[in-house]
Tab-separated table of C-alpha atoms and ligand atoms in Angstrom:
chain	number	residue	atom	x	y	z
A	1	UNK	CA	14.349	23.794	4.676
A	2	UNK	CA	12.333	20.675	6.376
A	3	UNK	CA	8.762	19.824	4.897
A	4	UNK	CA	6.903	16.492	5.917
A	5	UNK	CA	4.403	14.318	5.000
A	6	UNK	CA	2.718	11.461	6.105
A	7	UNK	CA	2.807	8.509	3.554
A	8	UNK	CA	-0.084	6.114	4.568
A	9	UNK	CA	-0.353	2.256	3.685
A	10	UNK	CA	-3.145	0.521	2.234
A	11	UNK	CA	-4.834	-2.703	2.021
A	12	UNK	CA	-6.531	-4.388	-0.999
A	13	UNK	CA	-10.313	-5.670	-0.269
A	14	UNK	CA	-10.545	-7.161	-3.624
A	15	UNK	CA	-7.533	-8.017	-5.749
A	16	UNK	CA	-8.333	-9.644	-9.330
A	17	UNK	CA	-5.691	-10.694	-11.696
A	18	UNK	CA	-8.223	-10.160	-15.463
A	19	UNK	CA	-5.090	-10.442	-18.099
A	20	UNK	CA	-1.304	-10.389	-18.539
A	21	UNK	CA	-0.020	-7.641	-21.209
A	22	UNK	CA	2.683	-8.767	-23.587
A	23	UNK	CA	5.047	-6.517	-21.648
A	24	UNK	CA	5.107	-8.660	-18.782
A	25	UNK	CA	2.263	-6.450	-16.835
A	26	UNK	CA	-0.520	-8.006	-15.036
A	27	UNK	CA	-3.782	-6.072	-15.637
A	28	UNK	CA	-5.520	-6.410	-12.312
A	29	UNK	CA	-9.284	-4.847	-10.677
A	30	UNK	CA	-8.378	-4.120	-7.348
A	31	UNK	CA	-10.044	-2.169	-4.484
A	32	UNK	CA	-7.880	0.038	-2.153
A	33	UNK	CA	-8.537	1.159	1.051
A	34	UNK	CA	-5.967	3.082	2.220
A	35	UNK	CA	-4.999	3.320	6.375
A	36	UNK	CA	-3.624	6.054	8.462
A	37	UNK	CA	-2.142	3.501	10.409
A	38	UNK	CA	0.745	1.975	9.969
A	39	UNK	CA	2.149	4.888	8.107
A	40	UNK	CA	5.739	6.381	7.214
A	41	UNK	CA	7.105	9.588	8.099
A	42	UNK	CA	9.032	11.184	5.553
A	43	UNK	CA	10.969	14.563	5.883
A	44	UNK	CA	12.597	16.345	2.842
A	45	UNK	CA	15.178	18.397	3.082
A	46	UNK	CA	15.714	21.531	0.541
A	47	UNK	CA	17.520	24.465	0.028
A	48	UNK	CA	20.159	23.247	2.268
A	49	UNK	CA	23.884	23.746	2.014
A	50	UNK	CA	24.433	20.687	4.370
A	51	UNK	CA	23.084	18.838	1.023
A	52	UNK	CA	26.128	18.904	-1.218
A	53	UNK	CA	25.421	16.943	-4.268
A	54	UNK	CA	22.733	14.422	-5.304
A	55	UNK	CA	19.603	12.759	-3.150
A	56	UNK	CA	20.853	11.531	0.637
A	57	UNK	CA	18.351	8.773	1.391
A	58	UNK	CA	18.265	8.305	5.520
A	59	UNK	CA	16.143	5.112	7.022
A	60	UNK	CA	17.143	3.265	10.232
A	61	UNK	CA	15.257	0.404	8.956
A	62	UNK	CA	18.401	-2.410	7.365
A	63	UNK	CA	14.852	-3.834	4.786
A	64	UNK	CA	15.103	-0.673	2.699
A	65	UNK	CA	17.554	0.326	0.663
A	66	UNK	CA	19.505	3.958	0.744
A	67	UNK	CA	20.824	4.208	-2.536
A	68	UNK	CA	19.208	5.018	-6.150
A	69	UNK	CA	17.322	1.893	-5.730
A	70	UNK	CA	14.808	2.910	-2.895
A	71	UNK	CA	11.768	4.273	-4.748
A	72	UNK	CA	11.934	7.842	-3.321
A	73	UNK	CA	15.308	8.238	-5.152
A	74	UNK	CA	13.513	7.126	-8.123
A	75	UNK	CA	10.670	9.851	-7.520
A	76	UNK	CA	12.816	12.722	-6.634
A	77	UNK	CA	15.403	11.888	-10.079
A	78	UNK	CA	12.218	11.859	-11.851
A	79	UNK	CA	11.013	15.490	-10.520
A	80	UNK	CA	14.531	16.701	-10.717
A	81	UNK	CA	14.670	15.609	-14.741
A	82	UNK	CA	11.001	16.914	-15.652
A	83	UNK	CA	11.613	20.246	-13.981
A	84	UNK	CA	15.297	20.660	-14.759
A	85	UNK	CA	15.975	21.618	-11.065
A	86	UNK	CA	19.077	20.103	-9.227
A	87	UNK	CA	18.435	16.886	-7.113
A	88	UNK	CA	19.917	18.234	-3.738
A	89	UNK	CA	17.612	16.955	-1.505
A	90	UNK	CA	17.670	14.530	1.609
A	91	UNK	CA	14.914	12.520	2.339
A	92	UNK	CA	14.532	10.830	5.938
A	93	UNK	CA	12.122	8.098	6.388
A	94	UNK	CA	10.518	7.030	9.472
A	95	UNK	CA	9.549	3.127	8.240
A	96	UNK	CA	6.664	2.160	10.007
A	97	UNK	CA	4.981	0.556	7.323
A	98	UNK	CA	5.785	-3.213	7.006
A	99	UNK	CA	8.577	-3.709	4.307
A	100	UNK	CA	7.943	-5.780	0.854
A	101	UNK	CA	4.417	-6.583	2.841
A	102	UNK	CA	1.696	-6.077	0.493
A	103	UNK	CA	1.064	-2.477	2.032
A	104	UNK	CA	2.438	-0.683	-0.437
A	105	UNK	CA	5.042	0.861	1.554
A	106	UNK	CA	7.013	1.936	-0.936
A	107	UNK	CA	4.413	3.668	-3.402
A	108	UNK	CA	3.494	5.344	-0.371
A	109	UNK	CA	6.878	6.861	0.335
A	110	UNK	CA	7.427	8.049	-3.003
A	111	UNK	CA	4.000	9.379	-3.489
A	112	UNK	CA	5.149	11.851	-0.622
A	113	UNK	CA	8.477	12.721	-1.723
A	114	UNK	CA	7.031	13.976	-5.091
A	115	UNK	CA	3.934	15.791	-3.415
A	116	UNK	CA	6.638	17.871	-1.096
A	117	UNK	CA	8.499	18.430	-4.193
A	118	UNK	CA	5.333	19.926	-6.291
A	119	UNK	CA	4.351	21.706	-2.925
A	120	UNK	CA	7.730	23.359	-2.673
A	121	UNK	CA	8.358	23.992	-6.164
A	122	UNK	CA	5.484	23.920	-7.997
A	123	UNK	CA	6.913	22.800	-11.379
A	124	UNK	CA	4.886	20.928	-12.835
A	125	UNK	CA	0.990	20.728	-13.765
A	126	UNK	CA	-1.225	18.158	-12.131
A	127	UNK	CA	-1.490	15.597	-15.135
A	128	UNK	CA	2.328	15.961	-15.687
A	129	UNK	CA	2.540	15.159	-12.037
A	130	UNK	CA	0.462	12.269	-12.087
A	131	UNK	CA	1.760	10.792	-15.601
A	132	UNK	CA	5.164	10.928	-13.305
A	133	UNK	CA	4.185	9.248	-10.483
A	134	UNK	CA	3.058	6.297	-12.925
A	135	UNK	CA	6.937	6.025	-14.024
A	136	UNK	CA	7.818	5.749	-10.456
A	137	UNK	CA	5.102	2.701	-10.080
A	138	UNK	CA	2.236	1.751	-10.786
A	139	UNK	CA	0.743	2.408	-7.311
A	140	UNK	CA	2.215	5.585	-7.047
A	141	UNK	CA	-0.632	7.711	-8.513
A	142	UNK	CA	-3.115	5.994	-5.931
A	143	UNK	CA	-1.222	7.226	-2.959
A	144	UNK	CA	-0.875	10.718	-4.367
A	145	UNK	CA	-4.534	10.615	-3.696
A	146	UNK	CA	-4.370	8.040	-0.538
A	147	UNK	CA	-8.071	7.801	-0.761
A	148	UNK	CA	-10.589	4.478	-1.554
A	149	UNK	CA	-10.345	3.377	-5.043
A	150	UNK	CA	-11.543	1.246	-8.042
A	151	UNK	CA	-8.293	0.453	-9.915
A	152	UNK	CA	-8.067	-1.067	-13.164
A	153	UNK	CA	-5.290	-1.317	-15.545
A	154	UNK	CA	-1.991	-2.092	-14.415
A	155	UNK	CA	-3.854	-0.338	-10.713
A	156	UNK	CA	-3.036	3.375	-13.069
A	157	UNK	CA	-6.344	3.653	-13.886
A	158	UNK	CA	-8.105	5.019	-11.068
A	159	UNK	CA	-11.409	5.652	-9.779
A	160	UNK	CA	-11.713	7.606	-6.419
A	161	UNK	CA	-15.096	7.197	-4.610
A	162	UNK	CA	-16.749	10.556	-3.417
A	163	UNK	CA	-18.124	11.171	-0.237
A	164	UNK	CA	-17.183	10.245	3.298
A	165	UNK	CA	-17.523	6.431	3.780
A	166	UNK	CA	-17.620	4.757	7.198
A	167	UNK	CA	-14.466	3.928	8.923
A	168	UNK	CA	-14.139	0.067	8.105
A	169	UNK	CA	-12.549	-1.658	11.237
A	170	UNK	CA	-9.767	-3.760	10.193
A	171	UNK	CA	-6.755	-6.070	12.259
A	172	UNK	CA	-3.544	-6.175	10.268
A	173	UNK	CA	-0.995	-9.304	10.958
A	174	UNK	CA	2.471	-8.947	9.486
A	175	UNK	CA	4.458	-11.871	10.459
A	176	UNK	CA	7.387	-10.329	9.831
A	177	UNK	CA	8.960	-11.848	6.506
A	178	UNK	CA	9.125	-10.723	3.536
A	179	UNK	CA	7.061	-11.721	0.212
A	180	UNK	CA	7.963	-10.419	-3.408
A	181	UNK	CA	5.315	-9.148	-5.328
A	182	UNK	CA	7.374	-10.464	-8.560
A	183	UNK	CA	7.543	-13.757	-7.099
A	184	UNK	CA	3.565	-13.466	-5.985
A	185	UNK	CA	2.668	-12.808	-9.816
A	186	UNK	CA	4.816	-15.240	-11.170
A	187	UNK	CA	3.456	-18.180	-9.097
A	188	UNK	CA	-0.165	-17.692	-9.213
A	189	UNK	CA	-1.856	-20.101	-10.615
A	190	UNK	CA	-2.260	-18.932	-14.266
A	191	UNK	CA	-6.120	-20.853	-14.388
A	192	UNK	CA	-6.917	-17.720	-12.280
A	193	UNK	CA	-6.600	-15.035	-14.519
A	194	UNK	CA	-9.825	-14.149	-16.257
A	195	UNK	CA	-12.392	-11.570	-16.359
A	196	UNK	CA	-13.554	-10.397	-12.684
A	197	UNK	CA	-17.082	-11.175	-10.934
A	198	UNK	CA	-18.384	-7.729	-11.504
A	199	UNK	CA	-21.343	-8.689	-9.485
A	200	UNK	CA	-19.047	-9.557	-6.565
A	201	UNK	CA	-17.296	-6.667	-7.010
A	202	UNK	CA	-20.314	-4.294	-7.125
A	203	UNK	CA	-21.738	-5.884	-4.311
A	204	UNK	CA	-18.349	-5.288	-2.553
A	205	UNK	CA	-18.050	-1.868	-3.383
A	206	UNK	CA	-21.493	-1.433	-2.004
A	207	UNK	CA	-21.071	-2.987	1.299
A	208	UNK	CA	-18.174	-0.381	1.961
A	209	UNK	CA	-20.752	2.750	1.036
A	210	UNK	CA	-22.904	1.337	3.170
A	211	UNK	CA	-20.754	0.356	6.154
A	212	UNK	CA	-22.187	-3.204	6.083
A	213	UNK	CA	-19.061	-4.491	7.462
A	214	UNK	CA	-20.528	-8.391	7.452
A	215	UNK	CA	-21.244	-8.026	3.879
A	216	UNK	CA	-17.972	-6.568	2.576
A	217	UNK	CA	-16.231	-9.446	4.925
A	218	UNK	CA	-17.853	-12.128	3.173
A	219	UNK	CA	-16.746	-10.605	-0.324
A	220	UNK	CA	-12.933	-10.512	0.413
A	221	UNK	CA	-10.629	-11.581	-2.753
A	222	UNK	CA	-7.291	-12.150	-3.350
A	223	UNK	CA	-5.918	-14.071	-6.600
A	224	UNK	CA	-2.424	-13.922	-5.393
A	225	UNK	CA	-3.207	-15.261	-1.896
A	226	UNK	CA	-3.343	-19.117	-2.843
A	227	UNK	CA	-0.004	-19.440	-3.963
A	228	UNK	CA	1.747	-17.202	-1.165
A	229	UNK	CA	-0.619	-19.334	1.264
A	230	UNK	CA	0.794	-22.611	-0.142
A	231	UNK	CA	4.251	-21.453	0.528
A	232	UNK	CA	3.702	-19.823	3.818
A	233	UNK	CA	1.050	-22.022	5.342
A	234	UNK	CA	1.247	-19.902	8.592
A	235	UNK	CA	-0.843	-17.263	6.763
A	236	UNK	CA	-3.880	-19.474	6.795
A	237	UNK	CA	-3.362	-20.075	9.682
A	238	UNK	CA	-3.354	-16.297	10.811
A	239	UNK	CA	-6.674	-16.051	8.632
A	240	UNK	CA	-8.126	-18.826	10.926
A	241	UNK	CA	-7.327	-17.195	14.151
A	242	UNK	CA	-8.392	-13.825	12.817
A	243	UNK	CA	-11.865	-15.649	12.156
A	244	UNK	CA	-11.705	-18.010	15.936
A	245	UNK	CA	-11.403	-14.398	17.668
A	246	UNK	CA	-14.259	-12.999	16.317
A	247	UNK	CA	-13.529	-11.130	13.209
A	248	UNK	CA	-16.086	-11.190	10.401
A	249	UNK	CA	-13.595	-12.179	7.377
A	250	UNK	CA	-9.799	-12.452	6.698
A	251	UNK	CA	-7.446	-12.125	3.701
A	252	UNK	CA	-4.041	-11.511	2.668
A	253	UNK	CA	-3.582	-7.937	0.981
A	254	UNK	CA	-1.652	-7.634	-2.169
A	255	UNK	CA	1.200	-9.849	-2.685
A	256	UNK	CA	1.496	-10.224	0.937
A	257	UNK	CA	2.623	-11.462	3.444
A	258	UNK	CA	0.034	-9.298	5.605
A	259	UNK	CA	-3.015	-10.458	6.454
A	260	UNK	CA	-6.002	-8.455	7.428
A	261	UNK	CA	-9.416	-9.218	9.052
A	262	UNK	CA	-12.428	-6.727	9.168
A	263	UNK	CA	-14.295	-6.559	12.639
A	264	UNK	CA	-18.229	-5.836	13.366
A	265	UNK	CA	-16.208	-2.215	15.261
A	266	UNK	CA	-13.082	-0.578	16.577
A	267	UNK	CA	-13.675	-1.990	19.910
A	268	UNK	CA	-13.958	-5.425	18.666
A	269	UNK	CA	-11.181	-5.062	16.697
A	270	UNK	CA	-8.954	-4.098	19.311
A	271	UNK	CA	-10.024	-7.435	21.618
A	272	UNK	CA	-9.044	-9.617	18.059
A	273	UNK	CA	-5.789	-7.255	18.323
A	274	UNK	CA	-4.864	-8.119	21.818
A	275	UNK	CA	-5.777	-11.842	21.446
A	276	UNK	CA	-3.565	-11.953	18.065
A	277	UNK	CA	-0.799	-10.401	19.720
A	278	UNK	CA	-0.896	-12.725	22.535
A	279	UNK	CA	-0.904	-15.641	20.425
A	280	UNK	CA	1.962	-14.424	18.105
A	281	UNK	CA	3.801	-12.053	20.344
A	282	UNK	CA	6.618	-12.457	17.895
A	283	UNK	CA	4.301	-10.545	14.966
A	284	UNK	CA	3.119	-6.995	14.020
A	285	UNK	CA	-0.290	-6.287	14.941
A	286	UNK	CA	-2.455	-2.999	13.769
A	287	UNK	CA	-5.000	-1.894	14.277
A	288	UNK	CA	-5.975	0.551	11.457
A	289	UNK	CA	-6.653	3.925	12.353
A	290	UNK	CA	-9.266	6.371	10.224
A	291	UNK	CA	-9.939	5.343	7.048
A	292	UNK	CA	-9.742	7.857	4.195
A	293	UNK	CA	-12.107	9.375	1.905
B	301	ATP	P1	2.989	-3.183	-2.813
B	301	ATP	O1	2.624	-3.480	-1.890
B	301	ATP	O2	3.040	-2.257	-3.816
B	301	ATP	O3	3.590	-4.747	-3.760
B	301	ATP	P2	5.022	-4.097	-0.705
B	301	ATP	O4	4.517	-3.387	0.149
B	301	ATP	O5	5.052	-5.439	-0.888
B	301	ATP	O6	4.498	-2.883	-1.998
B	301	ATP	P3	7.515	-2.141	-0.158
B	301	ATP	O7	7.448	-2.205	1.325
B	301	ATP	O8	7.196	-1.125	-1.258
B	301	ATP	O9	6.622	-3.585	-0.846
B	301	ATP	O10	8.955	-3.022	-0.979
B	301	ATP	C1	8.872	-3.681	-1.814
B	301	ATP	C2	10.572	-3.786	-1.722
B	301	ATP	O11	11.152	-2.275	-2.533
B	301	ATP	C3	11.657	-3.802	-0.522
B	301	ATP	O12	11.959	-5.123	-1.100
B	301	ATP	C4	12.765	-2.611	-0.346
B	301	ATP	O13	13.719	-3.364	-0.542
B	301	ATP	C5	12.795	-2.164	-1.901
B	301	ATP	N1	12.190	-0.367	-1.531
B	301	ATP	C6	12.816	0.561	-2.306
B	301	ATP	N2	12.489	1.382	-1.492
B	301	ATP	C7	11.719	1.887	-0.755
B	301	ATP	C8	10.639	2.515	0.421
B	301	ATP	N3	10.906	3.384	0.248
B	301	ATP	N4	10.564	1.152	1.548
B	301	ATP	C9	10.227	0.202	1.491
B	301	ATP	N5	10.858	-0.782	0.851
B	301	ATP	C10	11.860	0.040	-0.571
């Protein structure tokens, strides 16, 4: 039997590193915006005699490991361990979200696997499933919901925004090389770590709710960006070019290197995307699909 799911991507409209815990984890205040595009398609095969033993991962993208280091493998192992079910599953990943791009692709795939296993077996109460997700990765609980959220703690403390939010017209540019999240955190200027500017953060949240894209674009923030941009100056060029082509504001998402821009409307976003594709044909350019709220 095959079960299918879509794993959405995300951008961080705001990413403030507020502290570092003794165990090495960074504490953050972040605004997570899920996007329906790009998204991965995940197919889980259960109760199938051709899956003889263990967890099989299939992915044509060579940048994605298919052994036990794949985060989907970790998710499936955890579900099996917590339920006592025999882990005999095939997971096929059709990868569309750029890898190591700051768009949460791996975490989203893992959340999709947990959701599909739960949908089929219904073995874990919701709080237990959420805890299992957190053990797989700090961003996995967010993708279990894939709704706009304010994240704090190490990203696991989530406040989901209620109601239907206006769709934000976003253009994404991925330059094609990976950035390790570990590198980005290790190399950020420690002086940036500290309390978030709550007024700015609240103003951003209000602007998102109100669909005030110009204000929203002026309040984007990412503490990881300066170090990553210093290493890869092309990212500053991409941000500048997005603005030159008419975007309202641009920033790097997560640990990068994907850069995104907010535009006044979707027609304009398509124009900005077309101009970026023409100027940087070797790069992946996306216009976000409908936001999820
Ligand atoms: P985040 O925004 O959460 O920091 P990211 O988008 O920057 O994540 P991912 O695409 O999740 O990064 O990939 C990070 C690393 O994880 C990759 O270099 C890859 O080797 C490994 N990986 C393991 N499983 C997956 C998966 N299912 N999809 C993508 N990468 C995976």
